[in-house]
């Protein structure tokens, strides 16, 4: 059930994926780094989230309109303080309902 | 220090992490099911598809790999492309390094295996210092879903109702929004500006670069612009 070439390819993929995830966490020492650089590292999550959301969200659904509706629903739910899971499930349910109404 | 007491704290934070990871598990479901389904149609066996999810645990790279297998690219080419796509985790690993509570190298080496974009995002919006057990918990939740639904997708992907599968495409984006909005509410317009700049520059970079590079370039660009124009006088953004 396992082709040898595919097996070694998977091992190779695993190694090159693991190294960038592991190296900074284990060998980095930021103690002596300038404050502005450490500040920037602390802000990485918000920059990454912004880039993960846009423009990818526009292509999340077959129709642009539905994608935007989904994004808007998630913003409203999250803004009102709904837990993560409720935001995710609520957005999916709303889009499913919208598709039935349109389709 | 009392060792037993310490372990209890660790256990508690693992359980908290497992719970915090449930929305990722939910979001990975359609992505993993589709991956399993596509892997099957590309000619991978079920063992190969699940093994890839178990050992690599990187959505974008795995999708890329099967699309390259489909056009019969070489194994080395695929490994090289995987490396390039996943280099972006250098930045995330360095960032989470700043926010993690002090812990052993072994512990860090272990939980870093689980550091996908989503695991990184959920773990790093938690209040610093983040416990390693917490990150591990988030990672294991996400991992279980990724591996499990790869297998389920391989055999039953076609059975999932099309309408539901289509709407689930929004799941990860809803998760990202849900992670970002509370920080914007808390820290105000500056975080919103940072995220918007990152999104817009990502869109620009995508005209020239592949996804992994564009994400990294957009993050660095927006962080630099932010630091230059807004962040100088500001305290450490938490």
XYZ file of C-alpha atoms in Angstrom:
341
model
C 0.000 0.000 0.000
C 3.068 2.243 0.113
C 5.255 3.137 -2.813
C 8.884 3.516 -1.722
C 9.568 6.681 -3.746
C 6.414 8.315 -2.359
C 7.440 7.297 1.147
C 10.812 9.028 0.883
C 9.213 12.070 -0.670
C 6.869 12.320 2.331
C 9.822 12.003 4.718
C 11.623 14.778 2.840
C 8.546 17.009 2.965
C 8.213 16.340 6.704
C 11.824 17.302 7.411
C 11.787 20.556 5.414
C 8.451 21.526 7.003
C 9.637 20.820 10.538
C 12.949 22.688 10.379
C 11.600 26.242 9.886
C 8.952 25.602 12.564
C 11.472 24.299 15.069
C 14.712 26.268 14.603
C 13.771 29.764 15.837
C 11.888 28.343 18.816
C 14.835 26.252 19.963
C 17.966 28.201 19.059
C 16.908 31.827 18.963
C 17.961 34.082 21.803
C 16.256 37.466 21.495
C 17.502 38.818 24.834
C 20.055 41.150 23.295
C 17.898 42.211 20.365
C 16.853 45.864 20.042
C 13.476 46.705 21.528
C 11.926 47.742 18.185
C 12.721 44.361 16.634
C 11.170 42.481 19.543
C 8.151 44.770 19.347
C 7.778 43.874 15.687
C 7.976 40.168 16.449
C 5.179 40.613 18.974
C 2.982 42.119 16.267
C 3.561 39.340 13.721
C 0.250 37.564 14.567
C -1.869 40.543 13.486
C 0.064 41.030 10.258
C -0.119 37.312 9.457
C -3.850 37.229 10.185
C -4.434 40.188 7.872
C -2.511 38.508 5.072
C -4.222 35.159 5.671
C -7.653 36.786 5.384
C -7.085 38.997 2.370
C -7.377 38.427 -0.527
C -7.961 34.691 0.082
C -11.413 35.205 1.551
C -12.669 36.586 -1.763
C -12.189 33.154 -3.342
C -13.504 31.110 -0.398
C -16.861 30.587 -2.090
C -17.829 30.126 -5.728
C -19.485 33.542 -5.722
C -17.793 36.741 -4.584
C -21.054 37.939 -3.058
C -21.318 34.889 -0.804
C -17.682 35.241 0.255
C -18.248 38.855 1.262
C -21.481 37.948 3.050
C -19.620 35.258 4.985
C -16.845 37.656 5.934
C -19.354 40.276 7.077
C -21.246 37.713 9.152
C -18.025 36.628 10.852
C -17.084 40.244 11.639
C -20.517 40.970 13.157
C -20.553 37.778 15.235
C -16.995 38.305 16.470
C -17.625 41.982 17.213
C -20.581 41.028 19.420
C -18.245 38.807 21.396
C -19.356 35.367 20.193
C -16.904 32.523 20.993
C -14.636 31.331 18.142
C -16.657 28.197 17.498
C -19.932 30.127 17.335
C -18.424 32.557 14.812
C -17.229 29.688 12.610
C -20.402 27.580 12.868
C -22.709 30.592 12.562
C -20.983 31.776 9.392
C -21.211 28.312 7.811
C -24.894 27.964 8.701
C -25.720 31.411 7.341
C -23.972 30.688 4.030
C -25.728 27.318 3.756
C -29.081 29.030 4.294
C -28.209 31.761 1.766
C -27.300 29.152 -0.838
C -30.665 27.443 -0.413
C -32.454 30.779 -0.714
C -30.551 31.761 -3.843
C -30.239 28.354 -5.449
C 9.398 23.849 43.799
C 6.699 21.253 44.119
C 6.922 19.085 40.997
C 3.464 17.551 41.297
C 1.907 20.980 41.538
C 3.764 22.070 38.403
C 2.562 19.078 36.429
C -1.005 19.848 37.389
C -0.659 23.327 35.948
C 0.777 21.822 32.771
C -2.112 19.393 32.459
C -4.605 22.173 32.971
C -3.077 24.265 30.211
C -3.020 21.283 27.813
C -6.751 20.855 28.349
C -7.334 24.581 27.839
C -5.333 24.354 24.636
C -7.275 21.330 23.389
C -10.497 23.307 23.874
C -9.105 26.420 22.206
C -8.089 24.246 19.253
C -11.622 22.966 18.564
C -12.491 25.802 16.146
C -9.364 24.895 14.125
C -10.389 21.248 14.159
C -13.715 22.386 12.784
C -12.102 24.597 10.163
C -9.697 21.884 9.013
C -12.516 19.432 8.430
C -13.481 20.500 4.886
C -9.862 21.213 3.922
C -8.694 17.761 5.076
C -11.685 15.970 3.536
C -10.987 17.653 0.218
C -7.301 16.817 0.513
C -8.096 13.133 1.125
C -10.479 13.101 -1.813
C -7.995 14.768 -4.189
C -5.114 12.592 -2.992
C -7.194 9.574 -3.920
C -7.995 10.913 -7.366
C -4.288 11.713 -7.905
C -3.452 8.058 -7.347
C -2.044 8.096 -3.803
C -3.082 5.142 -1.658
C -5.011 5.764 1.555
C -1.899 4.897 3.592
C 0.184 7.420 1.646
C -2.406 10.181 1.976
C -2.854 9.697 5.726
C 0.887 9.290 6.287
C 1.497 12.594 4.528
C -1.006 14.325 6.819
C 0.532 12.631 9.859
C 4.143 13.527 9.112
C 3.962 16.791 7.170
C 0.909 18.489 8.734
C 0.934 21.481 6.375
C -2.177 22.119 4.312
C -0.873 24.387 1.574
C 2.245 22.282 0.973
C 0.261 19.050 0.834
C -2.178 20.456 -1.711
C 0.754 21.649 -3.745
C 2.409 18.235 -3.539
C -0.583 16.355 -4.907
C -1.077 18.860 -7.690
C 2.601 18.386 -8.593
C 2.272 14.591 -8.426
C -0.684 14.927 -10.786
C 1.578 16.525 -13.409
C 4.278 13.920 -12.546
C 6.817 16.312 -11.042
C 9.909 14.754 -9.433
C 10.122 14.024 -5.707
C 13.036 16.429 -5.197
C 11.137 19.221 -6.893
C 8.192 18.594 -4.596
C 10.377 18.585 -1.471
C 12.040 21.840 -2.576
C 8.679 23.489 -3.228
C 7.465 22.330 0.189
C 10.503 23.907 1.807
C 9.855 27.227 0.108
C 6.140 27.291 0.931
C 6.815 26.514 4.588
C 9.713 28.915 5.133
C 7.120 31.406 6.317
C 6.920 29.487 9.579
C 10.365 30.851 10.482
C 8.700 34.159 11.181
C 5.883 32.605 13.209
C 8.254 30.426 15.193
C 10.375 33.475 16.042
C 7.290 35.453 17.027
C 5.874 32.767 19.300
C 9.329 32.437 20.838
C 8.767 35.948 22.217
C 5.434 35.053 23.779
C 6.057 31.606 25.248
C 6.713 31.025 28.922
C 10.247 29.755 29.607
C 10.452 26.046 28.828
C 12.916 23.311 27.930
C 14.379 23.028 24.430
C 12.940 19.536 24.138
C 9.483 20.803 24.927
C 9.801 23.552 22.320
C 11.163 21.164 19.734
C 8.135 18.965 20.349
C 5.318 21.502 20.145
C 6.906 23.321 17.220
C 5.948 20.333 15.034
C 2.325 21.476 15.334
C 2.959 25.100 14.373
C 0.668 25.572 11.370
C -0.611 29.054 10.481
C -3.806 28.369 12.394
C -2.181 26.871 15.477
C 0.190 29.830 15.522
C -2.668 32.327 15.218
C -4.812 30.797 17.971
C -1.856 30.337 20.346
C -0.428 33.771 19.866
C -3.600 35.759 20.512
C -3.669 34.177 23.992
C -2.299 36.369 26.784
C 1.511 36.178 27.065
C 3.330 34.331 28.514
C 1.725 31.400 26.689
C 2.287 28.018 28.324
C 3.919 25.363 26.104
C 1.209 22.925 27.228
C -1.409 25.282 25.845
C 0.238 25.439 22.405
C 0.610 21.664 22.439
C -3.094 21.284 23.245
C -4.136 23.611 20.412
C -1.814 21.715 18.074
C -3.105 18.276 19.005
C -6.739 19.320 18.468
C -5.891 20.629 15.021
C -3.697 17.625 14.212
C -6.329 15.058 15.177
C -8.824 16.681 12.861
C -6.324 17.051 10.004
C -5.198 13.426 10.081
C -8.614 11.929 10.849
C -10.495 13.824 8.166
C -7.814 13.118 5.577
C -8.672 9.433 5.998
C -12.407 10.063 6.084
C -12.169 12.274 3.006
C -10.213 9.630 1.122
C -13.047 7.132 1.447
C -16.193 9.239 1.823
C -15.387 12.744 0.546
C -17.873 12.451 -2.267
C -20.693 11.748 0.179
C -20.547 15.177 1.851
C -23.479 17.315 0.616
C -22.176 19.768 -1.982
C -23.913 22.799 -0.470
C -22.424 22.153 2.976
C -18.978 21.472 1.527
C -19.147 24.746 -0.368
C -20.151 26.782 2.704
C -17.429 25.163 4.791
C -14.849 26.785 2.540
C -15.398 29.938 4.605
C -14.605 28.186 7.926
C -10.905 29.062 8.234
C -11.506 32.663 7.167
C -14.252 33.017 9.771
C -11.756 31.660 12.300
C -9.083 34.200 11.292
C -11.609 37.030 11.548
C -12.781 35.781 14.929
C -9.160 35.819 16.128
C -8.441 39.295 14.809
C -11.591 41.200 15.823
C -11.172 41.006 19.634
C -7.615 42.382 19.329
C -8.917 45.243 17.192
C -11.643 45.955 19.744
C -9.081 45.909 22.512
C -6.100 47.657 20.945
C -8.012 49.973 18.659
C -7.484 51.222 15.146
C -3.738 50.633 14.992
C -4.092 46.825 14.872
C -6.803 47.176 12.229
C -4.449 49.350 10.169
C -1.664 46.797 10.528
C -3.919 43.934 9.405
C -5.331 45.950 6.504
C -1.844 46.923 5.331
C -0.792 43.276 5.514
C -3.859 42.153 3.545
C -3.414 44.788 0.854
C 0.299 44.198 0.456
C -0.337 40.447 0.339
C -2.723 41.076 -2.534
C -0.057 43.147 -4.318
C 2.717 40.617 -3.695
C 0.510 37.801 -4.964
C 0.677 39.387 -8.425
C 4.401 38.558 -8.425
C 5.081 35.829 -5.851
C 3.817 32.423 -4.735
C 1.592 32.200 -1.664
C 4.267 31.414 0.942
C 6.613 34.195 -0.156
C 3.782 36.682 -0.567
C 2.576 36.000 2.969
C 6.030 36.486 4.393
C 6.787 39.606 2.328
C 3.408 41.124 3.219
C 3.921 40.477 6.932
C 7.390 42.022 6.951
C 6.330 45.011 4.828
C 3.328 45.840 6.988
C 5.321 45.387 10.206
C 8.023 47.750 8.953
C 5.524 50.379 7.791
C 3.689 50.111 11.085
C 6.872 50.483 13.115
C 7.998 53.471 11.035
C 4.739 55.409 11.060
C 2.732 54.320 14.085
C 4.523 51.981 16.414
C 7.537 53.977 17.509
C 6.085 55.586 20.578
C 3.862 52.662 21.402
C 4.386 50.074 24.095
C 4.803 46.366 23.281
C 1.649 45.333 21.418
C -0.025 42.574 23.391
